[in-house]
Amino acid sequence: MAEEKKAFFTYKGVPLVRKGNNIYFGNMYDEFVVMIEIFSTEKVGGIDVANKVRIRKVATDSTLPPNKQIVKVAEKSSLYEALDFACAWLKVS
C-alpha cells in the first residue's frame, strides 16, 4: 500500500518546518527563507513558550559562500514577534 504524503504545516500560507529548536519559514524553491532559532523558553501555564529567538533571512542559492547566504539577522523576545518579522522579510500578507 502506498504511503500517504503529508503536507507541511503552514503559517499565512507559507511552509513552516521545525527541527529541534530551529524553525524554517518559507519555501526552499523561493529566493529566501527565514531560519528561526529558539535560544530559551519559559513555562507559561505548563507549556514551554519561547522567550528569546534569533531570526535570519537566508538565501537558498547553494552556490553562494556561507557568509554571503545570511542577509539579515535580528533577535526577538517571542516566537510571534519573530514570525511577524519573518512575514515582513518575505513580504507575506
JSON list of C-alpha atoms in Angstrom, two decimals:
[
{"chain": "A", "resi": 1, "resn": "MET", "atom": "CA", "xyz": [0.00, 0.00, 0.00]},
{"chain": "A", "resi": 2, "resn": "ALA", "atom": "CA", "xyz": [1.36, 3.44, -0.94]},
{"chain": "A", "resi": 3, "resn": "GLU", "atom": "CA", "xyz": [2.31, 5.77, 1.88]},
{"chain": "A", "resi": 4, "resn": "GLU", "atom": "CA", "xyz": [0.23, 8.94, 2.11]},
{"chain": "A", "resi": 5, "resn": "LYS", "atom": "CA", "xyz": [2.29, 12.09, 1.59]},
{"chain": "A", "resi": 6, "resn": "LYS", "atom": "CA", "xyz": [1.88, 14.59, 4.42]},
{"chain": "A", "resi": 7, "resn": "ALA", "atom": "CA", "xyz": [1.72, 18.33, 3.75]},
{"chain": "A", "resi": 8, "resn": "PHE", "atom": "CA", "xyz": [3.83, 20.83, 5.68]},
{"chain": "A", "resi": 9, "resn": "PHE", "atom": "CA", "xyz": [2.26, 22.91, 8.43]},
{"chain": "A", "resi": 10, "resn": "THR", "atom": "CA", "xyz": [1.79, 26.46, 7.13]},
{"chain": "A", "resi": 11, "resn": "TYR", "atom": "CA", "xyz": [1.54, 29.92, 8.66]},
{"chain": "A", "resi": 12, "resn": "LYS", "atom": "CA", "xyz": [-0.16, 32.52, 6.45]},
{"chain": "A", "resi": 13, "resn": "GLY", "atom": "CA", "xyz": [0.10, 30.04, 3.58]},
{"chain": "A", "resi": 14, "resn": "VAL", "atom": "CA", "xyz": [3.88, 29.63, 3.87]},
{"chain": "A", "resi": 15, "resn": "PRO", "atom": "CA", "xyz": [5.54, 26.32, 4.88]},
{"chain": "A", "resi": 16, "resn": "LEU", "atom": "CA", "xyz": [6.77, 26.15, 8.48]},
{"chain": "A", "resi": 17, "resn": "VAL", "atom": "CA", "xyz": [9.09, 23.26, 9.40]},
{"chain": "A", "resi": 18, "resn": "ARG", "atom": "CA", "xyz": [10.56, 22.62, 12.85]},
{"chain": "A", "resi": 19, "resn": "LYS", "atom": "CA", "xyz": [13.63, 20.51, 13.64]},
{"chain": "A", "resi": 20, "resn": "GLY", "atom": "CA", "xyz": [14.53, 20.68, 17.33]},
{"chain": "A", "resi": 21, "resn": "ASN", "atom": "CA", "xyz": [14.99, 24.34, 18.27]},
{"chain": "A", "resi": 22, "resn": "ASN", "atom": "CA", "xyz": [15.20, 25.51, 14.64]},
{"chain": "A", "resi": 23, "resn": "ILE", "atom": "CA", "xyz": [12.19, 26.58, 12.60]},
{"chain": "A", "resi": 24, "resn": "TYR", "atom": "CA", "xyz": [12.40, 27.16, 8.86]},
{"chain": "A", "resi": 25, "resn": "PHE", "atom": "CA", "xyz": [9.80, 29.53, 7.43]},
{"chain": "A", "resi": 26, "resn": "GLY", "atom": "CA", "xyz": [9.42, 29.78, 3.67]},
{"chain": "A", "resi": 27, "resn": "ASN", "atom": "CA", "xyz": [9.59, 27.71, 0.54]},
{"chain": "A", "resi": 28, "resn": "MET", "atom": "CA", "xyz": [13.02, 26.34, -0.37]},
{"chain": "A", "resi": 29, "resn": "TYR", "atom": "CA", "xyz": [12.22, 27.00, -4.05]},
{"chain": "A", "resi": 30, "resn": "ASP", "atom": "CA", "xyz": [11.97, 30.75, -3.36]},
{"chain": "A", "resi": 31, "resn": "GLU", "atom": "CA", "xyz": [14.95, 33.10, -3.27]},
{"chain": "A", "resi": 32, "resn": "PHE", "atom": "CA", "xyz": [14.96, 33.41, 0.56]},
{"chain": "A", "resi": 33, "resn": "VAL", "atom": "CA", "xyz": [13.74, 31.57, 3.66]},
{"chain": "A", "resi": 34, "resn": "VAL", "atom": "CA", "xyz": [13.84, 32.64, 7.29]},
{"chain": "A", "resi": 35, "resn": "MET", "atom": "CA", "xyz": [15.53, 30.47, 9.92]},
{"chain": "A", "resi": 36, "resn": "ILE", "atom": "CA", "xyz": [14.27, 30.96, 13.48]},
{"chain": "A", "resi": 37, "resn": "GLU", "atom": "CA", "xyz": [16.45, 29.62, 16.28]},
{"chain": "A", "resi": 38, "resn": "ILE", "atom": "CA", "xyz": [14.95, 29.28, 19.77]},
{"chain": "A", "resi": 39, "resn": "PHE", "atom": "CA", "xyz": [17.55, 30.08, 22.45]},
{"chain": "A", "resi": 40, "resn": "SER", "atom": "CA", "xyz": [15.45, 29.89, 25.62]},
{"chain": "A", "resi": 41, "resn": "THR", "atom": "CA", "xyz": [11.95, 29.10, 26.82]},
{"chain": "A", "resi": 42, "resn": "GLU", "atom": "CA", "xyz": [9.89, 29.67, 29.94]},
{"chain": "A", "resi": 43, "resn": "LYS", "atom": "CA", "xyz": [6.92, 27.78, 31.39]},
{"chain": "A", "resi": 44, "resn": "VAL", "atom": "CA", "xyz": [3.59, 29.58, 30.98]},
{"chain": "A", "resi": 45, "resn": "GLY", "atom": "CA", "xyz": [0.60, 27.62, 32.20]},
{"chain": "A", "resi": 46, "resn": "GLY", "atom": "CA", "xyz": [2.56, 24.36, 31.96]},
{"chain": "A", "resi": 47, "resn": "ILE", "atom": "CA", "xyz": [3.63, 24.99, 28.34]},
{"chain": "A", "resi": 48, "resn": "ASP", "atom": "CA", "xyz": [7.14, 25.92, 27.16]},
{"chain": "A", "resi": 49, "resn": "VAL", "atom": "CA", "xyz": [7.00, 29.31, 25.44]},
{"chain": "A", "resi": 50, "resn": "ALA", "atom": "CA", "xyz": [9.97, 30.81, 23.55]},
{"chain": "A", "resi": 51, "resn": "ASN", "atom": "CA", "xyz": [11.25, 33.99, 25.16]},
{"chain": "A", "resi": 52, "resn": "LYS", "atom": "CA", "xyz": [14.49, 34.53, 23.22]},
{"chain": "A", "resi": 53, "resn": "VAL", "atom": "CA", "xyz": [14.80, 33.79, 19.49]},
{"chain": "A", "resi": 54, "resn": "ARG", "atom": "CA", "xyz": [17.16, 34.77, 16.69]},
{"chain": "A", "resi": 55, "resn": "ILE", "atom": "CA", "xyz": [15.88, 35.12, 13.13]},
{"chain": "A", "resi": 56, "resn": "ARG", "atom": "CA", "xyz": [17.98, 35.04, 9.98]},
{"chain": "A", "resi": 57, "resn": "LYS", "atom": "CA", "xyz": [16.94, 35.74, 6.40]},
{"chain": "A", "resi": 58, "resn": "VAL", "atom": "CA", "xyz": [18.90, 33.20, 4.37]},
{"chain": "A", "resi": 59, "resn": "ALA", "atom": "CA", "xyz": [19.41, 32.92, 0.62]},
{"chain": "A", "resi": 60, "resn": "THR", "atom": "CA", "xyz": [18.54, 29.48, -0.79]},
{"chain": "A", "resi": 61, "resn": "ASP", "atom": "CA", "xyz": [21.21, 29.75, -3.50]},
{"chain": "A", "resi": 62, "resn": "SER", "atom": "CA", "xyz": [23.66, 26.99, -2.54]},
{"chain": "A", "resi": 63, "resn": "THR", "atom": "CA", "xyz": [26.33, 28.39, -4.88]},
{"chain": "A", "resi": 64, "resn": "LEU", "atom": "CA", "xyz": [26.87, 31.37, -2.56]},
{"chain": "A", "resi": 65, "resn": "PRO", "atom": "CA", "xyz": [29.54, 31.10, 0.14]},
{"chain": "A", "resi": 66, "resn": "PRO", "atom": "CA", "xyz": [28.01, 30.53, 3.61]},
{"chain": "A", "resi": 67, "resn": "ASN", "atom": "CA", "xyz": [28.93, 34.02, 4.87]},
{"chain": "A", "resi": 68, "resn": "LYS", "atom": "CA", "xyz": [27.03, 35.59, 1.92]},
{"chain": "A", "resi": 69, "resn": "GLN", "atom": "CA", "xyz": [23.88, 33.47, 2.37]},
{"chain": "A", "resi": 70, "resn": "ILE", "atom": "CA", "xyz": [22.78, 35.26, 5.56]},
{"chain": "A", "resi": 71, "resn": "VAL", "atom": "CA", "xyz": [21.20, 38.57, 4.54]},
{"chain": "A", "resi": 72, "resn": "LYS", "atom": "CA", "xyz": [19.54, 39.84, 7.75]},
{"chain": "A", "resi": 73, "resn": "VAL", "atom": "CA", "xyz": [19.74, 38.94, 11.45]},
{"chain": "A", "resi": 74, "resn": "ALA", "atom": "CA", "xyz": [17.61, 40.02, 14.42]},
{"chain": "A", "resi": 75, "resn": "GLU", "atom": "CA", "xyz": [16.80, 38.87, 17.95]},
{"chain": "A", "resi": 76, "resn": "LYS", "atom": "CA", "xyz": [13.26, 38.91, 19.33]},
{"chain": "A", "resi": 77, "resn": "SER", "atom": "CA", "xyz": [11.60, 38.15, 22.66]},
{"chain": "A", "resi": 78, "resn": "SER", "atom": "CA", "xyz": [8.80, 35.90, 21.36]},
{"chain": "A", "resi": 79, "resn": "LEU", "atom": "CA", "xyz": [8.07, 33.45, 18.60]},
{"chain": "A", "resi": 80, "resn": "TYR", "atom": "CA", "xyz": [5.06, 35.51, 17.49]},
{"chain": "A", "resi": 81, "resn": "GLU", "atom": "CA", "xyz": [7.24, 38.60, 17.08]},
{"chain": "A", "resi": 82, "resn": "ALA", "atom": "CA", "xyz": [9.82, 36.55, 15.16]},
{"chain": "A", "resi": 83, "resn": "LEU", "atom": "CA", "xyz": [7.15, 35.18, 12.79]},
{"chain": "A", "resi": 84, "resn": "ASP", "atom": "CA", "xyz": [5.81, 38.70, 12.30]},
{"chain": "A", "resi": 85, "resn": "PHE", "atom": "CA", "xyz": [9.28, 39.88, 11.20]},
{"chain": "A", "resi": 86, "resn": "ALA", "atom": "CA", "xyz": [9.74, 36.75, 9.05]},
{"chain": "A", "resi": 87, "resn": "CYS", "atom": "CA", "xyz": [6.50, 37.55, 7.21]},
{"chain": "A", "resi": 88, "resn": "ALA", "atom": "CA", "xyz": [7.67, 41.12, 6.61]},
{"chain": "A", "resi": 89, "resn": "TRP", "atom": "CA", "xyz": [11.08, 39.95, 5.40]},
{"chain": "A", "resi": 90, "resn": "LEU", "atom": "CA", "xyz": [9.47, 37.51, 2.97]},
{"chain": "A", "resi": 91, "resn": "LYS", "atom": "CA", "xyz": [6.65, 40.01, 2.18]},
{"chain": "A", "resi": 92, "resn": "VAL", "atom": "CA", "xyz": [3.88, 37.55, 3.08]},
{"chain": "A", "resi": 93, "resn": "SER", "atom": "CA", "xyz": [0.47, 39.05, 3.84]}
]
